[in-house]
PDB file of C-alpha atoms and ligand atoms in Angstrom:
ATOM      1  CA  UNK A 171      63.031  66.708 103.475  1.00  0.00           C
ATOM      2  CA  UNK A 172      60.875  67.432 106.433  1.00  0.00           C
ATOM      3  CA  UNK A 173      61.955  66.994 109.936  1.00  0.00           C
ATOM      4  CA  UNK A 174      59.415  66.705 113.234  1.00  0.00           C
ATOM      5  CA  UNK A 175      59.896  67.937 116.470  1.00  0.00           C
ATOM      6  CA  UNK A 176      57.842  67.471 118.675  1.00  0.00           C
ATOM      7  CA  UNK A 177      57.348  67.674 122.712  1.00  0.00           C
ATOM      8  CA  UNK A 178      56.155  69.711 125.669  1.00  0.00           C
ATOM      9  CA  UNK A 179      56.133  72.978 126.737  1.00  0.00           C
ATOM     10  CA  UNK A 180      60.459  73.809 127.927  1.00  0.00           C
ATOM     11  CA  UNK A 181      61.999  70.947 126.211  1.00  0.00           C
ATOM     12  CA  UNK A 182      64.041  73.164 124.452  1.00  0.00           C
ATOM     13  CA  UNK A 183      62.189  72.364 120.923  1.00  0.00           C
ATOM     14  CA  UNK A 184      62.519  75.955 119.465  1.00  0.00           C
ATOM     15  CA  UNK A 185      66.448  76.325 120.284  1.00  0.00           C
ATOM     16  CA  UNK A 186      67.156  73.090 118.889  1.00  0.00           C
ATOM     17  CA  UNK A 187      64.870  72.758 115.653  1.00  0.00           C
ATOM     18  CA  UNK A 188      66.565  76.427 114.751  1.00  0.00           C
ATOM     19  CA  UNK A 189      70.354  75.088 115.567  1.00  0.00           C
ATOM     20  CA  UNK A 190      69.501  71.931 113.701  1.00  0.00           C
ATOM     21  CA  UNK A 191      67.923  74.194 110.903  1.00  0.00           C
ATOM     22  CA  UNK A 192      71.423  75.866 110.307  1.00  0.00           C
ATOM     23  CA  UNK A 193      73.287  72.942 110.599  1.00  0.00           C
ATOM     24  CA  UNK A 194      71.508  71.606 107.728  1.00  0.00           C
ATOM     25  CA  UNK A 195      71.100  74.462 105.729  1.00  0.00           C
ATOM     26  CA  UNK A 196      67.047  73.729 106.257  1.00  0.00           C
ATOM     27  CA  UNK A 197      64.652  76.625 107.173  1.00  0.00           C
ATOM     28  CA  UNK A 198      63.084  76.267 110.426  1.00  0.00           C
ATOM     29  CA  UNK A 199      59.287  76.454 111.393  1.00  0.00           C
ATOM     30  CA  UNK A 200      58.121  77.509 114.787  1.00  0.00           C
ATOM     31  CA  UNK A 201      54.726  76.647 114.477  1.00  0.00           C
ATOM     32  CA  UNK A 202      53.882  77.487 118.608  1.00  0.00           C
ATOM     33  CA  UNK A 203      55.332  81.134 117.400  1.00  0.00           C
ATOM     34  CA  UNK A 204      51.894  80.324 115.268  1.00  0.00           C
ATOM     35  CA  UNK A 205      49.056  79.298 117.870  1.00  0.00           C
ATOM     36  CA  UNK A 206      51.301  82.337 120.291  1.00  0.00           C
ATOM     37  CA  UNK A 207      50.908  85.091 117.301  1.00  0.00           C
ATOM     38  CA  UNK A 208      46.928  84.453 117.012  1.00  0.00           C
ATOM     39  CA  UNK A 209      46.686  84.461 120.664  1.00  0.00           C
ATOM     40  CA  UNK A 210      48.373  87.550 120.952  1.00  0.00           C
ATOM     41  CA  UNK A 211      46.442  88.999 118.152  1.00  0.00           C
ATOM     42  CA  UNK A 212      43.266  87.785 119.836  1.00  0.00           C
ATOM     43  CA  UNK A 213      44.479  89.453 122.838  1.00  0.00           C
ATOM     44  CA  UNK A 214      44.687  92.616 121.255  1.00  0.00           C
ATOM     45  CA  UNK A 215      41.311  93.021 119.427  1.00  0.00           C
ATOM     46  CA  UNK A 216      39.532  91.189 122.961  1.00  0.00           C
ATOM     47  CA  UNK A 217      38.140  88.366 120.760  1.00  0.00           C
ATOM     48  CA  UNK A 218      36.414  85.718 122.895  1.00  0.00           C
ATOM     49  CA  UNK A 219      39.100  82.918 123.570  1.00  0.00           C
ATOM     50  CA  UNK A 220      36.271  80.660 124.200  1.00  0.00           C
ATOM     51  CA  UNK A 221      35.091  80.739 120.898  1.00  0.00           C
ATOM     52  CA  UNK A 222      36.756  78.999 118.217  1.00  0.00           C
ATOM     53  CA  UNK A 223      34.134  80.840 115.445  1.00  0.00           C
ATOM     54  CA  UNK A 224      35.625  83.590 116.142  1.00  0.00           C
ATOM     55  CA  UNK A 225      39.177  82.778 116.473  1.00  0.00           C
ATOM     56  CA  UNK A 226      39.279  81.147 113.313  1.00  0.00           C
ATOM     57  CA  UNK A 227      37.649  83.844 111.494  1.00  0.00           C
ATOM     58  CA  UNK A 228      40.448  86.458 113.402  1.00  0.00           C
ATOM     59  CA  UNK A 229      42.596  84.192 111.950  1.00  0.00           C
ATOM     60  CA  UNK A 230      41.488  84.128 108.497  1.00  0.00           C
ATOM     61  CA  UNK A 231      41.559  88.125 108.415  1.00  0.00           C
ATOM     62  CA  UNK A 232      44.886  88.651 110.426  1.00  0.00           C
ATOM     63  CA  UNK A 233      46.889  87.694 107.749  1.00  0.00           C
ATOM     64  CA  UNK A 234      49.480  85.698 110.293  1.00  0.00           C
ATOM     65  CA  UNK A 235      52.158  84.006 107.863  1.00  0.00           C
ATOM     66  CA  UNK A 236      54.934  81.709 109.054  1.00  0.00           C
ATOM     67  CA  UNK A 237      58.598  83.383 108.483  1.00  0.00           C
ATOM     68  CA  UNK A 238      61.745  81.360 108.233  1.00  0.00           C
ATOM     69  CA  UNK A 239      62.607  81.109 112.468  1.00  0.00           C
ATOM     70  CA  UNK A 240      59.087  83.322 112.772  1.00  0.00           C
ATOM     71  CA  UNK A 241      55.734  84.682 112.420  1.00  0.00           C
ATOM     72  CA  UNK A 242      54.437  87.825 110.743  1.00  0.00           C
ATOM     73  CA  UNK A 243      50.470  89.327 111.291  1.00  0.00           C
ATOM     74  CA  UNK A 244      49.773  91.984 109.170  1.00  0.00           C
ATOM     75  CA  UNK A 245      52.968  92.097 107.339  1.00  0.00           C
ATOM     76  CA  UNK A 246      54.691  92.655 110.531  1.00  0.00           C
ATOM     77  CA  UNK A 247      56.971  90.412 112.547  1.00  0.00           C
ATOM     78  CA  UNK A 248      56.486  89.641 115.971  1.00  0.00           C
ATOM     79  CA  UNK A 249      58.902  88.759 118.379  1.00  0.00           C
ATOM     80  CA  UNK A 250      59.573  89.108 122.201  1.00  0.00           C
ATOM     81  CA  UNK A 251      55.841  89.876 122.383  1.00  0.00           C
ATOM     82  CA  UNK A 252      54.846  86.266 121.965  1.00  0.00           C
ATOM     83  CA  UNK A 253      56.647  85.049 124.993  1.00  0.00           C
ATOM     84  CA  UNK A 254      54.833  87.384 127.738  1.00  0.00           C
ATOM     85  CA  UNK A 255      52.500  85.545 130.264  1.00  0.00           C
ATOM     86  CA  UNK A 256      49.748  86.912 129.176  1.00  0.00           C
ATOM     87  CA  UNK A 257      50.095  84.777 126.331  1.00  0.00           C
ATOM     88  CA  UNK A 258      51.293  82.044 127.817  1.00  0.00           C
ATOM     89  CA  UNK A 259      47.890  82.046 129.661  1.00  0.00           C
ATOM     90  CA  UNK A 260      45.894  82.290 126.599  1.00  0.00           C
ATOM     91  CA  UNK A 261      48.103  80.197 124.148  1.00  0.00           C
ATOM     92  CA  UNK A 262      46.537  76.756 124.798  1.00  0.00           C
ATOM     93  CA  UNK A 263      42.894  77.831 124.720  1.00  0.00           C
ATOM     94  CA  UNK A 264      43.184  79.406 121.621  1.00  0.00           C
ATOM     95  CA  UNK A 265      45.133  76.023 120.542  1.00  0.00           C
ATOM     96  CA  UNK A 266      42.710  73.620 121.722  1.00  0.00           C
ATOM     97  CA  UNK A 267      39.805  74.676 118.963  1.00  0.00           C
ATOM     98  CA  UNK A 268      39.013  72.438 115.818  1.00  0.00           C
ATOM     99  CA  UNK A 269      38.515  75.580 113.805  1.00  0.00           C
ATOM    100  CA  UNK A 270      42.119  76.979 114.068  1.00  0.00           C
ATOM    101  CA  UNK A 271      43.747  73.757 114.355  1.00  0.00           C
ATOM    102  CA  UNK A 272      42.906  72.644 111.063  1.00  0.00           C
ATOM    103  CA  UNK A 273      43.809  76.155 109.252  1.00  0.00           C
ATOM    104  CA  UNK A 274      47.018  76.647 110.904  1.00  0.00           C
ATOM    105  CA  UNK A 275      47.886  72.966 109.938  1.00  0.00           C
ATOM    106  CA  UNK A 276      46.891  74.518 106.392  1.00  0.00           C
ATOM    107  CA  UNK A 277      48.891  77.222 106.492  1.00  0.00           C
ATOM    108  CA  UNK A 278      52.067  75.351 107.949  1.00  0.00           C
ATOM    109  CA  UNK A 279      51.526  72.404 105.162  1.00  0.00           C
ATOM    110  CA  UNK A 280      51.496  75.380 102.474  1.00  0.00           C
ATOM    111  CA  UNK A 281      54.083  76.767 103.668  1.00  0.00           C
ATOM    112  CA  UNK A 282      56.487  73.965 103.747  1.00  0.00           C
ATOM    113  CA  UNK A 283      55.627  73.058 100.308  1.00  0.00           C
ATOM    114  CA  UNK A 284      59.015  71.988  98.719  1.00  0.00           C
ATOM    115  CA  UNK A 285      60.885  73.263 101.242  1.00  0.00           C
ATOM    116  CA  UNK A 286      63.525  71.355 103.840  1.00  0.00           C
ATOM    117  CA  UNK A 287      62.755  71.963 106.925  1.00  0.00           C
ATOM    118  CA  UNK A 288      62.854  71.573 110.826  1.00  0.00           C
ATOM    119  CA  UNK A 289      59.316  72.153 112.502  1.00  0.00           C
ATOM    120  CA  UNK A 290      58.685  71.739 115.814  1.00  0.00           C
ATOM    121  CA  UNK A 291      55.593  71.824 117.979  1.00  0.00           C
ATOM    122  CA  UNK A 292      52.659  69.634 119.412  1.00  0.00           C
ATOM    123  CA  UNK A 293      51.366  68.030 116.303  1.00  0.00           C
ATOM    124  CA  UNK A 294      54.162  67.888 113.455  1.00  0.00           C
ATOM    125  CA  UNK A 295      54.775  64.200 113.231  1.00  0.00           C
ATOM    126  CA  UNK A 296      51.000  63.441 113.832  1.00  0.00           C
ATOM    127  CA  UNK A 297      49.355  65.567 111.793  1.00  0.00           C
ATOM    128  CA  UNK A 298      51.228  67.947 110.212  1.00  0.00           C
ATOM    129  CA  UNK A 299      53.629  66.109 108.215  1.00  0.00           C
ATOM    130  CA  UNK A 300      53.501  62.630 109.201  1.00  0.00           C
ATOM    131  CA  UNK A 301      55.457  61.711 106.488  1.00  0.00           C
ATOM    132  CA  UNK A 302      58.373  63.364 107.584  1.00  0.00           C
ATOM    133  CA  UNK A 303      61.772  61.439 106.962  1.00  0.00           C
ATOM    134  CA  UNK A 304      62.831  61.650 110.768  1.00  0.00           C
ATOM    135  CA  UNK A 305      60.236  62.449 114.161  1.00  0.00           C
ATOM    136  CA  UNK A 306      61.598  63.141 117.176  1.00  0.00           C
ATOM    137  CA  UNK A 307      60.140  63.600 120.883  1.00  0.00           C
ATOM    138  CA  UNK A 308      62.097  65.912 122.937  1.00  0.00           C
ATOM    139  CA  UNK A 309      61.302  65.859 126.370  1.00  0.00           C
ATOM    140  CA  UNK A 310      63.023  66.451 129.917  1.00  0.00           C
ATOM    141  CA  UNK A 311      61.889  66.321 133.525  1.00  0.00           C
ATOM    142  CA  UNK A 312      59.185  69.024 134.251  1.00  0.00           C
ATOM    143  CA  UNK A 313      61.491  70.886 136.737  1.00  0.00           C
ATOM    144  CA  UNK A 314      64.149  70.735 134.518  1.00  0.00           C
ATOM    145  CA  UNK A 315      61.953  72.729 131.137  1.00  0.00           C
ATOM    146  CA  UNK A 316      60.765  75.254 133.882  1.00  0.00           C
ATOM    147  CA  UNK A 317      64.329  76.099 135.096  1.00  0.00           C
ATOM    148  CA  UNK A 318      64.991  76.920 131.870  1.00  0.00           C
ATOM    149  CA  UNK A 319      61.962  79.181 130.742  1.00  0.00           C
ATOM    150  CA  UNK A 320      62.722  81.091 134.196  1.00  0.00           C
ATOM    151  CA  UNK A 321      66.121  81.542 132.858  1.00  0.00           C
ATOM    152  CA  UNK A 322      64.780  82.743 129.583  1.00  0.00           C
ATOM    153  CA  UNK A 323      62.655  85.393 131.315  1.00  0.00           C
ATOM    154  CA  UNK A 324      64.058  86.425 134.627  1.00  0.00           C
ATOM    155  CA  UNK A 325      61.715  87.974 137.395  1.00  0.00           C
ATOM    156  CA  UNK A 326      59.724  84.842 136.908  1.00  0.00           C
ATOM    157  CA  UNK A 327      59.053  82.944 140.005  1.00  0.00           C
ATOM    158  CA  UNK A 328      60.062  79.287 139.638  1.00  0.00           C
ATOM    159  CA  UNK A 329      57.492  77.795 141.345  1.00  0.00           C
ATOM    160  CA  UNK A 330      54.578  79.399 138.904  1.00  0.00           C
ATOM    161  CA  UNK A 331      56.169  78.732 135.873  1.00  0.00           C
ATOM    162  CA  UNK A 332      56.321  74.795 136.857  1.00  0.00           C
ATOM    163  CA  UNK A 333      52.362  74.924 137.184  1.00  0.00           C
ATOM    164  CA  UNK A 334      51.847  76.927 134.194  1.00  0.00           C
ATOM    165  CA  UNK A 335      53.975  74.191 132.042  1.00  0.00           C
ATOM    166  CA  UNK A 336      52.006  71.309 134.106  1.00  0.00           C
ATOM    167  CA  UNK A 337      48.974  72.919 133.247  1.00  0.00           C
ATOM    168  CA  UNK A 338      50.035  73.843 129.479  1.00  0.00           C
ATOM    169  CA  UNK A 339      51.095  70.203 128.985  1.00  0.00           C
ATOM    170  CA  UNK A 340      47.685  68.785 130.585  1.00  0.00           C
ATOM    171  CA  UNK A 341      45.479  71.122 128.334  1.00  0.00           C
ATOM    172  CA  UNK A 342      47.425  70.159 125.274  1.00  0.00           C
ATOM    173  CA  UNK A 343      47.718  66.569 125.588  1.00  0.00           C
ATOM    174  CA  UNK A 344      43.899  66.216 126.511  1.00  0.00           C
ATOM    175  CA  UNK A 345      42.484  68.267 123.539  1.00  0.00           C
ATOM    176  CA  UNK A 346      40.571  65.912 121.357  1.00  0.00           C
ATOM    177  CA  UNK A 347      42.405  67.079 118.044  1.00  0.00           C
ATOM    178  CA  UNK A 348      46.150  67.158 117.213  1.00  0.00           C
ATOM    179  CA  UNK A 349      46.866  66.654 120.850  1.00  0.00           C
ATOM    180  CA  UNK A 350      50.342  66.305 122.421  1.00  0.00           C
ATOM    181  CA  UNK A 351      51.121  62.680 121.754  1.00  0.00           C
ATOM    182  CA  UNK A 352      54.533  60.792 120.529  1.00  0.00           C
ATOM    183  CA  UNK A 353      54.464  60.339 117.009  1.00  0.00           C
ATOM    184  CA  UNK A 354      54.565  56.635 115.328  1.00  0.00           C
ATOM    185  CA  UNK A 355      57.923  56.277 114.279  1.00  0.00           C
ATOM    186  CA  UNK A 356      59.580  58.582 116.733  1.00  0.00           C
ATOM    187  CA  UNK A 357      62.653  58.572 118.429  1.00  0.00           C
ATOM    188  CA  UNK A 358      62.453  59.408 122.250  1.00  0.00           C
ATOM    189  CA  UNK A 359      65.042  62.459 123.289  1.00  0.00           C
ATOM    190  CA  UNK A 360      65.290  63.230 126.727  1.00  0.00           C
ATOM    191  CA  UNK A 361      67.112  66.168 127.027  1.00  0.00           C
ATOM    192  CA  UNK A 362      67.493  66.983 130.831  1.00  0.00           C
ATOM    193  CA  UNK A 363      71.437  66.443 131.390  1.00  0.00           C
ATOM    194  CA  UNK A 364      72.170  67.410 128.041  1.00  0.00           C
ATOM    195  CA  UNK A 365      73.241  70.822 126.530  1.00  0.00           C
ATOM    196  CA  UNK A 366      71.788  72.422 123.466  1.00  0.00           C
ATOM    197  CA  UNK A 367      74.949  71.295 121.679  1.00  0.00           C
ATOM    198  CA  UNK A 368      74.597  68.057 122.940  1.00  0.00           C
ATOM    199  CA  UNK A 369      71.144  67.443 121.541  1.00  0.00           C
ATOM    200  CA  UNK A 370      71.711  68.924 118.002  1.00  0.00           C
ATOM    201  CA  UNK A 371      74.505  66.573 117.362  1.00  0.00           C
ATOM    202  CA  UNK A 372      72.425  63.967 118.629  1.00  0.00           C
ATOM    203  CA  UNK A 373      69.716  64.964 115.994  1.00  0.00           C
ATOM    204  CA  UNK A 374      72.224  65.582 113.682  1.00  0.00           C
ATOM    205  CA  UNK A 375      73.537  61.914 114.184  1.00  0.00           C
ATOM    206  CA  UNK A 376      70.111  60.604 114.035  1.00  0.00           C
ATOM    207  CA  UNK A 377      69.579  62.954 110.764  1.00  0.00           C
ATOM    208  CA  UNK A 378      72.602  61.567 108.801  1.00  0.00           C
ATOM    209  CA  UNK A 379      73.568  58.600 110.537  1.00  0.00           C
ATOM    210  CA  UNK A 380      77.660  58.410 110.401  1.00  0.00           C
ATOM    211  CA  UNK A 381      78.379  55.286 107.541  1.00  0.00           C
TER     212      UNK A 381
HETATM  213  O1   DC B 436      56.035  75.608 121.616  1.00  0.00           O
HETATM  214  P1   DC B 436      55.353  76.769 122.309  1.00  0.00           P
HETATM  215  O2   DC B 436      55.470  76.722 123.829  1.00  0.00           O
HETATM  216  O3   DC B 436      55.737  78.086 121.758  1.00  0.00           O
HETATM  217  O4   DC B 436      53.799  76.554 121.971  1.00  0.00           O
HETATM  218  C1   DC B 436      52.817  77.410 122.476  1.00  0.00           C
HETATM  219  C2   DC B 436      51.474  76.704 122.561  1.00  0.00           C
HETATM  220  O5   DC B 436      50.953  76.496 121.259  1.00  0.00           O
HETATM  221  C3   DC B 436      51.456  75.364 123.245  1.00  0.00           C
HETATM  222  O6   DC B 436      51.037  75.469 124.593  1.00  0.00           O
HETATM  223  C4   DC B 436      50.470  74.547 122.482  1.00  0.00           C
HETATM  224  C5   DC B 436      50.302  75.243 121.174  1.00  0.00           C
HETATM  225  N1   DC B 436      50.841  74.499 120.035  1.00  0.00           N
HETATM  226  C6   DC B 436      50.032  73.553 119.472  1.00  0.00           C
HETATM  227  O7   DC B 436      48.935  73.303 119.980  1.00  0.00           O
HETATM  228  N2   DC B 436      50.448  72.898 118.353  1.00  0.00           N
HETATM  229  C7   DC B 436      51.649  73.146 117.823  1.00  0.00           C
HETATM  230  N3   DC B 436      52.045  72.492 116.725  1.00  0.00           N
HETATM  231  C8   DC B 436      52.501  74.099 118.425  1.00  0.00           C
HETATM  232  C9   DC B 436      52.070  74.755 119.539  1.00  0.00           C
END
């Protein structure tokens, strides 16, 4: 069984597809932790972010590989280092290219193969697994998901990291493939006055509807 979450930047997707995850017994895919490790890996070597040649031949070589809540390159995992905002920055460019779209929905689909799961991201109930049993749009107010990624990283000033999600969510939902879009089929969430708890029973409820 495959479930799709999908929504902007600070909905709270990644905390809630993992809680869900272990609720069910599922594994969970973070496929942002994806698009994040290849920009971080472009980063590194100084690949061109402007050129998706390049970044999907980086990641053909990098060997990045989806881990159950994760993301490995090179056989290593990567963790805090995804969530700096340096790669915040370069996260959406490197997402917004044909080339690496269609091989990270490659990898993801391979990945997934036979496997229950909870993925969440931009592009899982359009193009990822559109088949999936049950699709689901988080979303909350735009001041609301920034108050929360400031939380996650204090030192952060609020008032940036509202116009770095407004621009994130601009440059994803305007790219011309896989952009951010709701799903056919999927059920609106809107998760500003709720708590994490709050919104995994939700899902849970909308997962195995009570008889
Ligand atoms: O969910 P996140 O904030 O970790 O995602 C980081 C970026 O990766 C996001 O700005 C857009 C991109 N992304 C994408 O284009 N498609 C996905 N399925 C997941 C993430």
């Amino acid at each position: 069984m495959k479930i799709a979450i999908d929504g902007p930047a600070g909905a709270g997707k990644s905390t809630v597809a993992r809680a869900l995850a272990q609720r069910l017994g599922f594994v969970h895919l973070d496929s942002g932790a994806l698009y994040r490790a290849l920009a971080w890996v472009a980063l590194r070597e100084g690949v061109d972010l402007g050129s998706g040649a390049d970044l999907a031949h980086l990641l053909a070589t990098c060997r990045l590989a989806p881990l159950p809540d994760g993301v490995s390159v090179e056989g290593v995992a990567l963790g805090e280092a995804l969530k700096t905002p340096q790669v915040d920055a370069a996260v959406s460019q490197v997402a917004w290219h044909p080339a690496v779209r269609s091989e990270m929905v490659r990898i993801q689909r391979q990945w997934g193969e036979g496997r229950d799961l909870v993925a969440d991201g931009r592009d899982i109930g359009t193009v990822v697994w559109p088949e999936a049993e049950v699709k689901i749009f988080l979303t909350a107010t735009l001041a609301a998901r920034a108050e929360r990624r400031a939380a996650e990283q204090p030192g952060l000033d609020l008032a940036q990291v509202e116009e770095e999600i407004a621009r994130r969510d601009e440059k994803d939902s305007a790219r011309s493939v896989g952009p951010l879009r709701v799903a056919d089929g999927a059920r609106l969430v809107d998760t500003t006055a709720l708590t994490v708890e709050e919104v995994v029973d939700r899902l849970v409820e909308l997962v195995r509807p009570k008889p």
